[in-house]
Amino acid sequence: MTDLQSGGGPVGALPFIYGHVDPALFPAEGLREAAALALARHHHSALNYGSSLGCSSLRALLRAKLERDEGLKLGEDELMLTAGASAGLDTAVRVFTRPGDTVLVEAPTYHEALGIIRDYPVKLAAVSLDDDGLVVDALSERLELLVGAGERPALLYTIPCFQNPSGATMSEGRRRALLQLAYRHRLRIVEDDVYRDLYFAGPPPPSLQALDSEGMVIRLGSFSKILAPGLRLGWAVGSAGSIGRLAECGLTTSGGGANPFVAYVVAAFCEQGWLEPHIDRLRQTYRERRDVLLAALAACMPSGTGRKPAWTKPGGGFFVWLTLPPALKARAVLKEAEGRDVTFLPGEPFYAEGGGEQQIRLPFSYIDRPDLERGVEIIADIVARMLPG
Ligand SMILES: Cc1ncc(COP(=O)(O)O)c(C=O)c1O
């Protein structure tokens, strides 16, 4: 089940419920040509089982991209392909936890990641987040409590860039402090970095994995946000030891590395030099949509003490996170909104241990300008009408 279906109820004509790439932005023509090239040049390998780390030409292209973008020099065995970041997280939880372990997550966090983790016999513990990302002092306190209670905190799942759902980005200082804490507790970190490339003003701080000197971080990337989610292709970066453990599990031993055919198609797309211009276009489009959404919120939402909702101003990614005034609940606003053909996800599913009753996720990736404006006008009108006085 993906974000696309998970909302349950009616989707509406203004579906703020989708935290997705707009299908109008899929590079379908380029992928069609790339598929023809991949079949013409590599059909023997592309249509066969592949090595456990995945298609070597795409891995080389990804290592070159990480070196170009971030100055990161990776060894051949420090990057593997996955069937998307979701599959990377699933494998990491399977390989790096034991039954009864605790997995720490941000509050709020990507709700579908909670579903992946809940597939395993582990406990979840949530740690608060602010505009600078995960609150490391709160994590430290939670770790002390867990260890004091005889629990084994095995893994932290974090989304440090343009977080889903809050839009927050973890500062470099927080990243460094988090790593020191993780080293002290021997806490593995799964860094979900799927929005890193989609920045609007400048690149985000270095990734946790790039700053990691002790091999505790596995970073997940994905073509879902920068090409198309139907490709089901992503990558994981980490120490050779960690990547080896992910790659040598029963799944790859039986089925080989992730999606060889798709990997050859994406490699051909990248070799044509089409990826970077495509990402540039996405950055521009999403930046414009973010600006439209923020301007509409500023123009339409009620003002005055106790009446004005608060919202985040993300520097990239897909999401604005809206907090309603104290008197209002997101589900009550949603009920009215559905009657006017607007749907969105209220905050609760994004919290592993409760919370989010007053929050609304507003993605700006899927809906274009006039509908973004109309949707915000409707939500703002409902909020204003429902507020007392
Ligand atoms: C933070 C985050 N991680 C992972 C995913 C899913 O990635 P993939 O399609 O690569 O499995 C999403 C999609 O919404 C996401 O927001």
Short mmCIF file of C-alpha atoms and ligand atoms in Angstrom, two decimals:
data_model
loop_
_atom_site.label_atom_id
_atom_site.label_comp_id
_atom_site.label_asym_id
_atom_site.label_seq_id
_atom_site.Cartn_x
_atom_site.Cartn_y
_atom_site.Cartn_z
CA MET A 1 0.00 0.00 0.00
CA THR A 2 1.49 3.34 -0.94
CA ASP A 3 0.79 6.90 0.03
CA LEU A 4 -1.35 6.97 -3.11
CA GLN A 5 -3.94 4.64 -1.66
CA SER A 6 -3.44 5.00 2.06
CA GLY A 7 -5.83 7.85 2.74
CA GLY A 8 -8.82 5.55 2.70
CA GLY A 9 -11.77 7.92 2.15
CA PRO A 10 -12.67 9.96 -0.89
CA VAL A 11 -9.75 11.46 -2.75
CA GLY A 12 -11.54 14.61 -3.96
CA ALA A 13 -10.92 16.94 -6.84
CA LEU A 14 -8.19 18.71 -4.84
CA PRO A 15 -6.17 15.78 -3.51
CA PHE A 16 -3.68 17.28 -1.03
CA ILE A 17 -3.63 13.71 0.24
CA TYR A 18 -0.97 12.72 -2.33
CA GLY A 19 2.64 13.27 -1.28
CA HIS A 20 3.71 12.28 -4.77
CA VAL A 21 5.49 13.31 -7.92
CA ASP A 22 3.07 14.87 -10.40
CA PRO A 23 2.71 12.33 -13.27
CA ALA A 24 2.86 15.26 -15.71
CA LEU A 25 6.54 15.54 -14.70
CA PHE A 26 7.51 11.93 -15.49
CA PRO A 27 10.22 11.84 -18.20
CA ALA A 28 8.27 9.23 -20.17
CA GLU A 29 9.78 9.96 -23.58
CA GLY A 30 13.36 9.85 -22.24
CA LEU A 31 12.67 6.58 -20.43
CA ARG A 32 11.15 5.10 -23.59
CA GLU A 33 14.35 5.88 -25.51
CA ALA A 34 16.49 4.68 -22.62
CA ALA A 35 14.58 1.37 -22.51
CA ALA A 36 15.23 0.86 -26.24
CA LEU A 37 18.93 1.61 -25.76
CA ALA A 38 19.19 -0.73 -22.76
CA LEU A 39 17.58 -3.58 -24.69
CA ALA A 40 19.67 -2.97 -27.80
CA ARG A 41 22.96 -2.84 -25.92
CA HIS A 42 22.54 -5.03 -22.85
CA HIS A 43 19.62 -7.41 -23.27
CA HIS A 44 21.60 -10.43 -22.08
CA SER A 45 22.41 -8.86 -18.72
CA ALA A 46 19.38 -6.59 -18.42
CA LEU A 47 16.97 -9.51 -18.74
CA ASN A 48 18.92 -11.87 -16.50
CA TYR A 49 19.43 -12.26 -12.76
CA GLY A 50 21.94 -9.67 -11.55
CA SER A 51 24.67 -9.49 -8.90
CA SER A 52 23.54 -8.93 -5.33
CA LEU A 53 24.75 -5.29 -5.31
CA GLY A 54 22.89 -4.53 -8.54
CA CYS A 55 23.76 -3.34 -12.08
CA SER A 56 27.41 -2.25 -11.95
CA SER A 57 27.14 0.53 -14.57
CA LEU A 58 24.34 2.26 -12.66
CA ARG A 59 26.24 1.84 -9.40
CA ALA A 60 29.27 3.50 -11.03
CA LEU A 61 27.08 6.35 -12.29
CA LEU A 62 25.61 6.85 -8.80
CA ARG A 63 29.06 6.86 -7.19
CA ALA A 64 30.17 9.46 -9.75
CA LYS A 65 27.08 11.57 -8.97
CA LEU A 66 27.78 11.45 -5.23
CA GLU A 67 31.39 12.46 -5.86
CA ARG A 68 30.32 15.34 -8.14
CA ASP A 69 27.55 16.60 -5.85
CA GLU A 70 29.03 15.96 -2.42
CA GLY A 71 32.75 15.25 -2.89
CA LEU A 72 32.12 11.72 -1.60
CA LYS A 73 34.51 9.01 -2.73
CA LEU A 74 32.86 5.63 -2.34
CA GLY A 75 34.34 2.20 -2.83
CA GLU A 76 32.59 -0.24 -5.17
CA ASP A 77 31.20 -2.24 -2.27
CA GLU A 78 29.81 0.79 -0.40
CA LEU A 79 26.76 1.30 -2.62
CA MET A 80 24.08 -1.17 -3.67
CA LEU A 81 20.84 -0.84 -5.58
CA THR A 82 17.51 -1.45 -3.87
CA ALA A 83 13.94 -1.77 -5.10
CA GLY A 84 13.32 1.75 -3.73
CA ALA A 85 13.97 3.32 -0.34
CA SER A 86 11.04 1.36 1.11
CA ALA A 87 12.76 -1.92 0.25
CA GLY A 88 16.04 -0.55 1.64
CA LEU A 89 14.37 0.26 4.95
CA ASP A 90 12.61 -3.10 5.05
CA THR A 91 15.89 -4.96 4.53
CA ALA A 92 17.73 -2.81 7.08
CA VAL A 93 15.11 -3.49 9.77
CA ARG A 94 15.14 -7.20 8.93
CA VAL A 95 18.92 -7.49 8.99
CA PHE A 96 19.82 -5.15 11.84
CA THR A 97 17.15 -5.84 14.46
CA ARG A 98 16.23 -8.81 16.62
CA PRO A 99 12.77 -9.55 17.97
CA GLY A 100 11.98 -7.25 20.90
CA ASP A 101 14.50 -4.54 19.90
CA THR A 102 13.43 -0.90 19.84
CA VAL A 103 13.48 1.17 16.64
CA LEU A 104 13.55 4.93 17.21
CA VAL A 105 11.72 7.24 14.83
CA GLU A 106 11.01 10.96 14.58
CA ALA A 107 7.71 12.41 15.79
CA PRO A 108 6.30 13.03 13.22
CA THR A 109 7.78 10.70 10.60
CA TYR A 110 6.85 9.24 7.20
CA HIS A 111 3.75 7.21 8.08
CA GLU A 112 4.39 4.43 5.56
CA ALA A 113 7.84 3.85 7.08
CA LEU A 114 6.04 3.11 10.35
CA GLY A 115 4.10 0.42 8.46
CA ILE A 116 7.35 -1.13 7.21
CA ILE A 117 8.87 -1.20 10.69
CA ARG A 118 5.65 -2.56 12.22
CA ASP A 119 5.94 -5.61 9.94
CA TYR A 120 8.73 -6.77 12.27
CA PRO A 121 8.49 -7.87 15.93
CA VAL A 122 10.15 -4.69 17.24
CA LYS A 123 8.96 -1.83 19.46
CA LEU A 124 8.73 1.75 18.25
CA ALA A 125 9.85 4.79 20.25
CA ALA A 126 9.30 8.33 18.95
CA VAL A 127 11.54 11.36 19.51
CA SER A 128 10.45 14.94 18.91
CA LEU A 129 11.46 17.09 15.98
CA ASP A 130 11.70 20.86 15.55
CA ASP A 131 12.68 23.25 12.74
CA ASP A 132 16.29 21.98 12.97
CA GLY A 133 15.27 18.35 12.69
CA LEU A 134 15.43 15.57 15.28
CA VAL A 135 15.96 16.96 18.81
CA VAL A 136 19.18 15.19 19.77
CA ASP A 137 18.84 15.98 23.51
CA ALA A 138 15.41 14.34 23.49
CA LEU A 139 16.90 11.30 21.75
CA SER A 140 19.65 11.13 24.37
CA GLU A 141 17.06 11.18 27.19
CA ARG A 142 14.96 8.52 25.49
CA LEU A 143 17.97 6.29 24.95
CA GLU A 144 18.92 6.55 28.64
CA LEU A 145 15.36 5.63 29.64
CA LEU A 146 15.23 2.70 27.24
CA VAL A 147 18.58 1.31 28.31
CA GLY A 148 17.65 1.85 31.99
CA ALA A 149 14.49 -0.20 31.38
CA GLY A 150 16.52 -3.07 29.89
CA GLU A 151 15.44 -2.39 26.28
CA ARG A 152 17.79 -2.67 23.28
CA PRO A 153 17.60 0.39 21.00
CA ALA A 154 18.95 -1.08 17.78
CA LEU A 155 18.12 1.40 15.03
CA LEU A 156 17.15 5.02 14.43
CA TYR A 157 15.15 5.87 11.30
CA THR A 158 15.52 9.54 10.38
CA ILE A 159 14.70 11.74 7.37
CA PRO A 160 17.13 14.63 7.81
CA CYS A 161 16.40 16.53 4.55
CA PHE A 162 13.05 18.19 3.74
CA GLN A 163 11.34 15.69 5.99
CA ASN A 164 8.08 13.95 5.19
CA PRO A 165 5.78 15.27 6.64
CA SER A 166 7.25 18.35 8.38
CA GLY A 167 9.57 19.73 5.66
CA ALA A 168 12.26 20.21 8.37
CA THR A 169 15.96 19.83 7.60
CA MET A 170 18.44 18.79 10.28
CA SER A 171 21.19 21.36 10.85
CA GLU A 172 24.82 20.32 10.47
CA GLY A 173 25.40 20.84 14.20
CA ARG A 174 22.55 18.46 15.02
CA ARG A 175 23.90 15.92 12.54
CA ARG A 176 27.32 15.91 14.19
CA ALA A 177 25.79 15.71 17.69
CA LEU A 178 23.52 12.86 16.56
CA LEU A 179 26.47 10.85 15.26
CA GLN A 180 28.40 11.25 18.53
CA LEU A 181 25.33 10.05 20.45
CA ALA A 182 24.85 7.11 18.07
CA TYR A 183 28.50 6.10 18.50
CA ARG A 184 28.16 6.17 22.31
CA HIS A 185 25.12 3.90 22.18
CA ARG A 186 26.21 1.80 19.19
CA LEU A 187 22.92 2.85 17.59
CA ARG A 188 22.66 2.19 13.87
CA ILE A 189 21.09 4.93 11.80
CA VAL A 190 18.99 4.50 8.67
CA GLU A 191 19.12 7.89 6.94
CA ASP A 192 16.25 8.26 4.49
CA ASP A 193 17.60 10.90 2.11
CA VAL A 194 15.13 10.61 -0.77
CA TYR A 195 14.49 14.38 -1.01
CA ARG A 196 18.17 15.54 -0.91
CA ASP A 197 18.34 16.47 -4.61
CA LEU A 198 15.13 18.49 -4.50
CA TYR A 199 16.48 21.64 -2.84
CA PHE A 200 15.25 25.12 -3.77
CA ALA A 201 17.88 27.57 -2.50
CA GLY A 202 21.06 25.54 -2.04
CA PRO A 203 22.13 22.01 -1.18
CA PRO A 204 21.26 20.77 2.32
CA PRO A 205 23.99 20.07 4.93
CA PRO A 206 26.21 17.01 4.41
CA SER A 207 24.44 13.73 4.90
CA LEU A 208 24.86 11.78 8.13
CA GLN A 209 26.40 8.99 6.09
CA ALA A 210 29.01 11.38 4.61
CA LEU A 211 29.89 12.61 8.12
CA ASP A 212 29.95 9.11 9.63
CA SER A 213 33.43 7.85 10.53
CA GLU A 214 32.37 4.64 12.29
CA GLY A 215 30.19 2.91 9.73
CA MET A 216 26.97 3.35 11.73
CA VAL A 217 24.85 4.99 9.00
CA ILE A 218 23.06 3.49 6.03
CA ARG A 219 21.76 6.18 3.68
CA LEU A 220 18.82 5.43 1.38
CA GLY A 221 18.29 7.23 -1.92
CA SER A 222 15.60 6.72 -4.56
CA PHE A 223 14.72 7.39 -8.18
CA SER A 224 11.08 7.66 -7.07
CA LYS A 225 11.27 11.40 -6.41
CA ILE A 226 13.72 12.38 -9.16
CA LEU A 227 12.44 10.15 -12.02
CA ALA A 228 9.36 8.04 -11.33
CA PRO A 229 8.19 5.83 -8.45
CA GLY A 230 7.01 3.06 -10.80
CA LEU A 231 10.63 2.28 -11.57
CA ARG A 232 10.90 0.85 -8.02
CA LEU A 233 14.59 1.60 -7.91
CA GLY A 234 16.77 3.20 -5.26
CA TRP A 235 20.15 2.76 -3.61
CA ALA A 236 21.76 2.29 -0.21
CA VAL A 237 25.15 3.73 0.79
CA GLY A 238 27.17 2.72 3.84
CA SER A 239 30.33 0.96 5.00
CA ALA A 240 31.31 -2.12 3.01
CA GLY A 241 30.42 -4.21 6.06
CA SER A 242 26.87 -2.83 6.38
CA ILE A 243 26.18 -2.94 2.66
CA GLY A 244 27.52 -6.50 2.54
CA ARG A 245 25.04 -7.52 5.23
CA LEU A 246 22.14 -5.94 3.33
CA ALA A 247 23.23 -7.48 0.03
CA GLU A 248 23.87 -11.00 1.24
CA CYS A 249 20.44 -11.67 2.69
CA GLY A 250 18.25 -14.56 1.54
CA LEU A 251 16.24 -12.34 -0.80
CA THR A 252 19.20 -11.33 -2.98
CA THR A 253 20.82 -14.74 -2.72
CA SER A 254 17.68 -16.20 -4.28
CA GLY A 255 16.53 -13.40 -6.61
CA GLY A 256 19.70 -11.42 -7.30
CA GLY A 257 20.10 -7.64 -6.97
CA ALA A 258 17.23 -5.18 -7.48
CA ASN A 259 15.42 -4.87 -10.83
CA PRO A 260 18.23 -5.37 -13.38
CA PHE A 261 16.14 -4.33 -16.40
CA VAL A 262 15.01 -1.07 -14.81
CA ALA A 263 18.55 -0.41 -13.60
CA TYR A 264 19.90 -0.71 -17.17
CA VAL A 265 17.16 1.63 -18.41
CA VAL A 266 18.00 4.22 -15.75
CA ALA A 267 21.72 3.82 -16.48
CA ALA A 268 21.05 4.54 -20.18
CA PHE A 269 18.96 7.59 -19.21
CA CYS A 270 21.83 8.89 -17.05
CA GLU A 271 24.47 8.12 -19.72
CA GLN A 272 22.58 10.31 -22.16
CA GLY A 273 23.10 13.18 -19.68
CA TRP A 274 19.36 13.52 -19.05
CA LEU A 275 19.19 13.10 -15.26
CA GLU A 276 20.68 16.41 -14.09
CA PRO A 277 18.62 18.65 -16.41
CA HIS A 278 15.52 16.73 -15.34
CA ILE A 279 16.32 17.27 -11.65
CA ASP A 280 16.89 20.99 -12.39
CA ARG A 281 13.42 21.20 -13.93
CA LEU A 282 11.89 19.44 -10.94
CA ARG A 283 13.62 21.84 -8.53
CA GLN A 284 12.26 24.80 -10.45
CA THR A 285 8.72 23.43 -10.67
CA TYR A 286 8.52 22.38 -7.03
CA ARG A 287 10.07 25.67 -5.88
CA GLU A 288 7.36 27.55 -7.78
CA ARG A 289 4.65 25.36 -6.27
CA ARG A 290 6.09 25.76 -2.76
CA ASP A 291 6.03 29.53 -3.26
CA VAL A 292 2.43 29.43 -4.51
CA LEU A 293 1.35 27.37 -1.50
CA LEU A 294 3.17 29.59 1.02
CA ALA A 295 1.78 32.77 -0.58
CA ALA A 296 -1.75 31.33 -0.55
CA LEU A 297 -1.43 30.37 3.13
CA ALA A 298 -0.17 33.86 4.02
CA ALA A 299 -2.98 35.49 2.03
CA CYS A 300 -5.91 33.29 3.12
CA MET A 301 -5.38 31.92 6.64
CA PRO A 302 -7.04 33.80 9.49
CA SER A 303 -4.81 36.06 11.58
CA GLY A 304 -4.86 37.37 15.14
CA THR A 305 -3.78 35.94 18.49
CA GLY A 306 -4.95 32.37 18.97
CA ARG A 307 -6.51 32.30 15.49
CA LYS A 308 -3.55 32.05 13.12
CA PRO A 309 -2.34 28.59 12.14
CA ALA A 310 1.44 28.08 11.95
CA TRP A 311 3.17 26.43 9.03
CA THR A 312 6.69 25.38 8.02
CA LYS A 313 8.65 26.92 5.13
CA PRO A 314 10.63 24.04 3.65
CA GLY A 315 13.82 24.65 1.66
CA GLY A 316 13.06 21.67 -0.60
CA GLY A 317 11.11 18.45 -0.94
CA PHE A 318 7.33 18.11 -1.18
CA PHE A 319 5.74 19.15 2.14
CA VAL A 320 4.43 22.03 4.22
CA TRP A 321 3.25 21.09 7.73
CA LEU A 322 0.41 23.13 9.11
CA THR A 323 -0.47 23.41 12.81
CA LEU A 324 -4.01 24.58 13.54
CA PRO A 325 -4.92 27.07 16.29
CA PRO A 326 -5.50 25.36 19.68
CA ALA A 327 -9.30 25.33 19.35
CA LEU A 328 -9.33 23.20 16.18
CA LYS A 329 -8.76 19.54 15.31
CA ALA A 330 -7.50 18.48 11.87
CA ARG A 331 -10.05 15.68 11.53
CA ALA A 332 -12.94 18.10 12.03
CA VAL A 333 -11.47 20.37 9.33
CA LEU A 334 -11.02 17.34 7.05
CA LYS A 335 -14.66 16.33 7.43
CA GLU A 336 -15.78 19.76 6.21
CA ALA A 337 -13.10 19.84 3.51
CA GLU A 338 -14.20 16.50 2.03
CA GLY A 339 -17.65 18.00 1.59
CA ARG A 340 -16.00 20.63 -0.57
CA ASP A 341 -13.87 18.14 -2.54
CA VAL A 342 -10.56 18.76 -0.74
CA THR A 343 -8.69 15.89 0.92
CA PHE A 344 -5.51 15.88 3.02
CA LEU A 345 -3.86 13.70 5.63
CA PRO A 346 -4.36 14.86 9.23
CA GLY A 347 -1.35 14.51 11.54
CA GLU A 348 -2.07 11.37 13.58
CA PRO A 349 -0.76 8.65 11.19
CA PHE A 350 2.66 10.33 11.25
CA TYR A 351 3.11 9.76 15.00
CA ALA A 352 4.22 6.38 16.35
CA GLU A 353 3.17 7.15 19.91
CA GLY A 354 0.25 9.56 19.56
CA GLY A 355 -0.01 13.22 18.62
CA GLY A 356 -0.74 15.20 15.49
CA GLU A 357 -4.41 15.93 16.19
CA GLN A 358 -3.95 19.56 15.17
CA GLN A 359 -1.68 19.05 12.21
CA ILE A 360 -2.22 18.80 8.49
CA ARG A 361 0.25 17.72 5.80
CA LEU A 362 0.08 19.88 2.70
CA PRO A 363 2.12 18.50 -0.21
CA PHE A 364 2.83 20.90 -3.08
CA SER A 365 4.34 18.30 -5.43
CA TYR A 366 1.24 16.77 -6.95
CA ILE A 367 -1.10 19.72 -7.49
CA ASP A 368 -0.44 22.63 -9.82
CA ARG A 369 -0.91 26.36 -9.24
CA PRO A 370 -4.64 27.17 -9.57
CA ASP A 371 -5.67 24.07 -7.63
CA LEU A 372 -3.08 24.73 -4.91
CA GLU A 373 -4.54 28.21 -4.46
CA ARG A 374 -8.15 27.00 -4.55
CA GLY A 375 -7.45 24.21 -2.06
CA VAL A 376 -5.80 26.57 0.41
CA GLU A 377 -8.66 29.08 0.05
CA ILE A 378 -11.16 26.34 0.92
CA ILE A 379 -9.16 25.00 3.89
CA ALA A 380 -8.60 28.57 5.18
CA ASP A 381 -12.29 29.38 4.83
CA ILE A 382 -13.21 26.26 6.83
CA VAL A 383 -10.63 27.08 9.52
CA ALA A 384 -11.90 30.66 9.81
CA ARG A 385 -15.55 29.53 10.05
CA MET A 386 -14.80 26.85 12.65
CA LEU A 387 -12.81 29.12 14.97
CA PRO A 388 -14.81 30.37 17.95
CA GLY A 389 -15.65 34.10 18.05
C1 LIG B 1 10.60 9.87 3.31
C2 LIG B 1 10.20 8.88 2.27
N1 LIG B 1 10.90 7.73 2.16
C3 LIG B 1 10.60 6.80 1.24
C4 LIG B 1 9.55 6.98 0.38
C5 LIG B 1 9.24 5.91 -0.62
O1 LIG B 1 10.37 5.75 -1.43
P1 LIG B 1 10.47 4.61 -2.54
O2 LIG B 1 9.43 4.90 -3.57
O3 LIG B 1 11.87 4.76 -3.04
O4 LIG B 1 10.25 3.31 -1.87
C6 LIG B 1 8.78 8.14 0.44
C7 LIG B 1 7.63 8.36 -0.46
O5 LIG B 1 6.72 9.09 -0.19
C8 LIG B 1 9.13 9.12 1.41
O6 LIG B 1 8.44 10.26 1.53
#
